[in-house]
């Protein structure tokens, strides 16, 4: 019954969101209600998943009328040709159904691809070990964690031939802490124009005994390279699976540049489940707004569209 409704073509995006939440239950996760950012965890088999993929979508105000959802496909095994083929399939569905609600069609298309994949003989990807709260709330694993190795590589990436290296430690601002059930979250922000400064800011923060003793120091940064007109960006979970990726995604949506945000979390002994991601992003959003790094939403959605194309051209892994 729900299925046929979800295919209905003359819905507002709010009606579609309600239907998706009803159909997919725990597979559907709200990342940011106001900005209409959602994530759907899709598996080949709900009871015994071998292949899982997370589809993250942001619904612009013009959706479904005149603009497609802005999307990201997250799965450690999804690379190269396979990623391109799946993206093309989704874009084809959009073109064939312009003006209509397509999230349901997208999810079921992805599920079909996963089912086909599981029927082939290749084994599923290795299952990673769980972090602190992952096994308590099954929504927590929604977004693919940034691999710590990739952040190390990006930090060591020397771009001195492209720009004058700035050696100074940038000023660091600290946000107002948020406390919930004995866990405290606090954001720290610094303007950065090169990876060396990212390292300097982290070292400076770790000189503070309180920050150094935090359970997690999650961070993300975005540096705009004028000459290449692309972003150098990365993130780190620091043991809080998926938190760095969510933080970086928020920064992409807010279209901020030449800035890094570190969110410290001091764990108080009570599991918060998915609420912890909300607090991490709220801390980060508040300090970015307070320090005037954010653009208007119109500019953000335009640039996010551009950003997606840049990433596609560069064949970088999504974070």
Coordinates of C-alpha atoms in Angstrom, one line a residue:
X1 CA 0.0 0.0 0.0
X2 CA 2.7 2.4 1.0
X3 CA 4.8 1.5 -2.1
X4 CA 2.3 2.8 -4.6
X5 CA 1.9 6.0 -2.6
X6 CA 5.6 6.6 -2.6
X7 CA 5.6 6.6 -6.4
X8 CA 2.9 9.3 -6.5
X9 CA 4.0 12.1 -8.7
X10 CA 2.3 15.2 -7.3
X11 CA 3.6 15.3 -3.8
X12 CA 5.3 18.1 -1.8
X13 CA 8.7 17.0 -0.5
X14 CA 7.3 17.0 3.0
X15 CA 4.7 14.4 2.1
X16 CA 7.4 12.3 0.4
X17 CA 9.6 12.6 3.5
X18 CA 6.7 11.3 5.7
X19 CA 6.1 8.4 3.4
X20 CA 9.8 7.5 3.2
X21 CA 10.0 7.5 7.0
X22 CA 7.0 5.2 7.2
X23 CA 8.2 2.8 4.5
X24 CA 11.8 2.5 5.6
X25 CA 11.5 2.9 9.4
X26 CA 15.0 2.5 10.9
X27 CA 16.7 2.5 7.6
X28 CA 15.7 6.2 7.2
X29 CA 17.7 8.7 9.2
X30 CA 17.1 12.5 9.6
X31 CA 20.5 14.3 9.6
X32 CA 19.1 17.9 9.5
X33 CA 15.4 18.5 9.4
X34 CA 15.7 22.2 8.5
X35 CA 18.1 21.7 5.7
X36 CA 16.2 18.6 4.5
X37 CA 19.2 16.3 4.7
X38 CA 18.4 12.6 5.1
X39 CA 20.2 9.3 4.8
X40 CA 18.8 5.9 3.8
X41 CA 20.7 2.8 4.6
X42 CA 20.0 0.2 1.8
X43 CA 20.9 -3.5 2.0
X44 CA 20.5 -6.4 -0.4
X45 CA 18.7 -8.3 2.4
X46 CA 17.4 -6.7 5.6
X47 CA 17.8 -9.9 7.8
X48 CA 21.2 -11.0 6.5
X49 CA 22.8 -8.0 4.7
X50 CA 25.9 -8.8 2.6
X51 CA 26.1 -5.5 0.7
X52 CA 25.0 -2.2 2.2
X53 CA 25.1 1.3 0.8
X54 CA 24.1 4.6 2.3
X55 CA 22.3 7.1 0.1
X56 CA 22.6 10.6 1.5
X57 CA 20.3 13.3 0.0
X58 CA 19.6 17.0 0.5
X59 CA 16.3 18.2 -0.9
X60 CA 16.6 21.7 -2.3
X61 CA 13.5 24.0 -2.1
X62 CA 12.9 23.5 -5.8
X63 CA 12.6 19.7 -5.4
X64 CA 10.6 18.0 -6.8
X65 CA 9.4 20.7 -9.2
X66 CA 12.6 21.8 -11.0
X67 CA 15.6 20.5 -9.2
X68 CA 16.9 17.0 -8.4
X69 CA 18.0 15.9 -4.9
X70 CA 21.7 16.6 -4.2
X71 CA 23.0 13.1 -3.4
X72 CA 26.0 11.2 -2.2
X73 CA 26.6 7.4 -2.4
X74 CA 28.6 6.1 0.6
X75 CA 30.0 2.6 0.6
X76 CA 33.7 1.6 1.1
X77 CA 33.5 -0.9 -1.8
X78 CA 31.8 1.4 -4.3
X79 CA 34.5 2.7 -6.7
X80 CA 35.3 3.6 -10.2
X81 CA 33.1 2.2 -13.0
X82 CA 30.6 0.7 -10.5
X83 CA 30.1 4.1 -8.8
X84 CA 29.7 5.8 -12.2
X85 CA 27.2 3.3 -13.4
X86 CA 25.0 3.7 -10.3
X87 CA 25.2 7.5 -10.5
X88 CA 24.2 7.4 -14.1
X89 CA 21.2 5.1 -13.3
X90 CA 20.0 7.5 -10.6
X91 CA 20.4 10.5 -12.9
X92 CA 18.5 8.7 -15.7
X93 CA 15.6 8.0 -13.3
X94 CA 15.5 11.7 -12.4
X95 CA 15.5 12.7 -16.1
X96 CA 12.7 10.3 -16.9
X97 CA 10.6 11.6 -14.0
X98 CA 11.3 15.3 -13.8
X99 CA 8.9 17.1 -11.5
X100 CA 8.0 13.9 -9.6
X101 CA 9.0 12.5 -6.3
X102 CA 11.9 10.1 -7.0
X103 CA 13.5 9.1 -3.7
X104 CA 11.5 5.8 -3.5
X105 CA 12.5 4.9 -7.1
X106 CA 16.2 5.7 -6.3
X107 CA 16.2 3.6 -3.1
X108 CA 14.6 0.6 -4.9
X109 CA 17.0 1.0 -7.9
X110 CA 20.0 0.8 -5.5
X111 CA 18.5 -2.2 -3.7
X112 CA 18.1 -4.0 -7.1
X113 CA 21.8 -3.3 -7.8
X114 CA 22.8 -4.7 -4.4
X115 CA 20.6 -7.8 -4.8
X116 CA 22.2 -8.5 -8.2
X117 CA 25.6 -8.0 -6.6
X118 CA 24.9 -10.5 -3.8
X119 CA 23.7 -13.1 -6.4
X120 CA 27.1 -13.0 -8.0
X121 CA 29.7 -15.1 -6.4
X122 CA 31.9 -12.4 -4.9
X123 CA 32.0 -12.3 -1.0
X124 CA 30.7 -9.3 0.9
X125 CA 33.0 -6.6 2.2
X126 CA 34.7 -7.1 5.5
X127 CA 32.7 -5.9 8.5
X128 CA 34.6 -3.3 10.5
X129 CA 34.8 -3.4 14.3
X130 CA 32.2 -1.4 16.1
X131 CA 32.8 1.8 18.1
X132 CA 31.4 2.9 21.4
X133 CA 27.7 3.3 20.7
X134 CA 27.3 1.7 17.3
X135 CA 25.7 -1.6 18.5
X136 CA 23.2 0.3 20.7
X137 CA 21.5 2.3 17.9
X138 CA 21.4 0.8 14.5
X139 CA 21.1 4.2 12.8
X140 CA 24.5 5.2 13.9
X141 CA 26.4 3.5 11.1
X142 CA 24.5 5.4 8.5
X143 CA 27.3 7.5 7.0
X144 CA 30.5 5.9 5.9
X145 CA 33.3 6.9 8.3
X146 CA 36.2 8.8 6.9
X147 CA 39.2 6.5 6.9
X148 CA 41.9 7.9 9.3
X149 CA 44.6 7.0 6.7
X150 CA 43.1 9.4 4.2
X151 CA 43.3 12.3 6.6
X152 CA 47.0 11.6 7.2
X153 CA 47.6 11.5 3.5
X154 CA 45.8 14.8 2.9
X155 CA 47.7 16.4 5.8
X156 CA 51.0 15.4 4.4
X157 CA 50.1 16.5 0.9
X158 CA 52.5 19.3 0.1
X159 CA 51.0 22.1 -1.9
X160 CA 53.8 24.6 -1.4
X161 CA 54.6 24.8 -5.2
X162 CA 51.0 26.1 -5.7
X163 CA 50.9 28.8 -3.0
X164 CA 53.0 30.7 -0.5
X165 CA 53.0 28.5 2.6
X166 CA 51.6 30.4 5.6
X167 CA 53.5 29.3 8.7
X168 CA 51.7 31.3 11.3
X169 CA 49.4 29.6 13.9
X170 CA 45.9 31.0 13.1
X171 CA 43.7 32.4 15.8
X172 CA 41.4 29.8 17.5
X173 CA 37.9 30.5 18.7
X174 CA 35.9 28.4 21.1
X175 CA 32.2 27.9 21.0
X176 CA 29.6 27.7 23.8
X177 CA 29.5 24.1 25.1
X178 CA 26.3 22.0 24.8
X179 CA 25.6 19.5 27.6
X180 CA 23.2 16.6 27.4
X181 CA 22.9 13.7 29.9
X182 CA 26.4 14.4 31.3
X183 CA 28.1 14.4 27.8
X184 CA 29.5 17.8 26.8
X185 CA 30.2 19.0 23.3
X186 CA 32.3 22.1 22.4
X187 CA 33.4 23.4 18.9
X188 CA 36.7 25.1 18.2
X189 CA 37.2 27.1 14.9
X190 CA 40.3 28.4 13.1
X191 CA 40.8 30.0 9.7
X192 CA 43.2 27.8 7.6
X193 CA 44.7 28.1 4.1
X194 CA 47.0 25.1 4.1
X195 CA 47.2 21.6 5.6
X196 CA 50.3 22.7 7.7
X197 CA 48.0 25.1 9.6
X198 CA 45.5 22.3 10.2
X199 CA 48.3 20.4 12.0
X200 CA 49.4 23.5 13.9
X201 CA 45.8 24.1 15.1
X202 CA 45.4 20.5 16.3
X203 CA 48.8 20.7 18.1
X204 CA 47.8 23.9 19.8
X205 CA 44.4 22.5 20.9
X206 CA 46.1 19.4 22.3
X207 CA 48.3 21.6 24.6
X208 CA 45.1 22.3 26.5
X209 CA 44.8 19.4 29.0
X210 CA 41.0 19.5 29.0
X211 CA 40.8 19.2 25.2
X212 CA 43.5 16.6 25.1
X213 CA 41.4 14.5 27.6
X214 CA 38.2 14.6 25.5
X215 CA 36.8 11.2 24.5
X216 CA 36.7 12.3 20.9
X217 CA 38.1 15.4 19.0
X218 CA 36.3 15.2 15.7
X219 CA 37.4 17.6 13.0
X220 CA 36.9 18.6 9.4
X221 CA 38.4 21.3 7.2
X222 CA 37.8 22.8 3.7
X223 CA 40.5 24.8 1.9
X224 CA 39.7 26.5 -1.4
X225 CA 42.5 26.2 -4.0
X226 CA 42.1 29.3 -6.2
X227 CA 44.4 28.1 -9.0
X228 CA 42.6 24.7 -9.4
X229 CA 39.2 26.0 -8.3
X230 CA 38.7 23.0 -6.2
X231 CA 38.5 22.2 -2.5
X232 CA 41.1 20.4 -0.5
X233 CA 39.1 18.9 2.3
X234 CA 39.2 16.1 4.8
X235 CA 37.9 14.9 8.1
X236 CA 38.7 12.7 11.1
X237 CA 36.3 10.7 13.4
X238 CA 38.8 10.2 16.2
X239 CA 37.0 7.0 17.2
X240 CA 33.4 8.4 16.8
X241 CA 32.4 6.4 13.7
X242 CA 30.9 8.6 10.9
X243 CA 31.0 11.9 12.9
X244 CA 33.8 13.4 10.8
X245 CA 32.0 12.7 7.5
X246 CA 28.8 14.3 8.9
X247 CA 30.7 17.3 10.0
X248 CA 32.4 17.7 6.6
X249 CA 29.1 17.3 4.9
X250 CA 27.5 20.1 7.0
X251 CA 30.4 22.3 6.0
X252 CA 29.9 21.5 2.3
X253 CA 26.2 22.4 2.6
X254 CA 26.9 25.6 4.4
X255 CA 29.5 26.3 1.6
X256 CA 32.2 27.4 4.0
X257 CA 35.8 27.7 2.9
X258 CA 39.3 28.2 4.4
X259 CA 38.2 27.0 7.8
X260 CA 38.5 24.1 10.1
X261 CA 36.2 23.0 12.9
X262 CA 37.1 20.7 15.8
X263 CA 34.3 19.4 18.0
X264 CA 35.4 17.9 21.4
X265 CA 33.1 15.5 23.1
X266 CA 33.5 14.5 26.7
X267 CA 31.5 11.3 27.3
X268 CA 29.6 11.3 30.6
X269 CA 28.7 7.6 30.8
X270 CA 25.2 7.7 29.3
X271 CA 24.7 6.6 25.7
X272 CA 23.1 9.3 23.6
X273 CA 22.5 7.3 20.4
X274 CA 21.9 9.4 17.3
X275 CA 21.4 12.6 19.4
X276 CA 25.2 12.9 19.6
X277 CA 25.5 13.6 15.9
X278 CA 22.9 16.4 16.2
X279 CA 24.9 18.0 19.1
X280 CA 28.2 17.7 17.1
X281 CA 26.6 19.4 14.1
X282 CA 24.7 22.0 16.1
X283 CA 28.0 23.1 17.9
X284 CA 29.7 23.3 14.5
X285 CA 26.9 25.2 12.8
X286 CA 26.6 27.7 15.7
X287 CA 30.3 28.7 15.7
X288 CA 30.4 28.9 11.8
X289 CA 27.4 31.2 11.8
X290 CA 28.7 33.2 14.7
X291 CA 32.0 33.8 12.9
X292 CA 30.3 34.7 9.7
X293 CA 31.5 31.8 7.6
X294 CA 28.1 30.8 6.2
X295 CA 26.6 31.9 2.9
X296 CA 23.0 32.2 1.9
X297 CA 21.2 28.8 1.3
X298 CA 20.7 29.6 -2.4
X299 CA 24.5 30.1 -3.0
X300 CA 25.2 26.9 -0.9
X301 CA 22.9 24.7 -3.0
X302 CA 24.4 26.0 -6.2
X303 CA 27.9 25.5 -5.1
X304 CA 27.1 22.1 -3.7
X305 CA 26.0 21.1 -7.2
X306 CA 29.3 22.4 -8.5
X307 CA 31.2 20.6 -5.7
X308 CA 29.6 17.3 -6.7
X309 CA 30.7 17.7 -10.3
X310 CA 34.3 18.6 -9.2
X311 CA 34.4 15.5 -7.0
X312 CA 33.1 13.4 -9.9
X313 CA 35.7 14.7 -12.3
X314 CA 38.5 14.2 -9.8
X315 CA 37.2 10.7 -9.0
X316 CA 37.8 11.3 -5.3
X317 CA 36.2 9.0 -2.8
X318 CA 33.1 10.5 -1.2
X319 CA 33.5 11.1 2.5

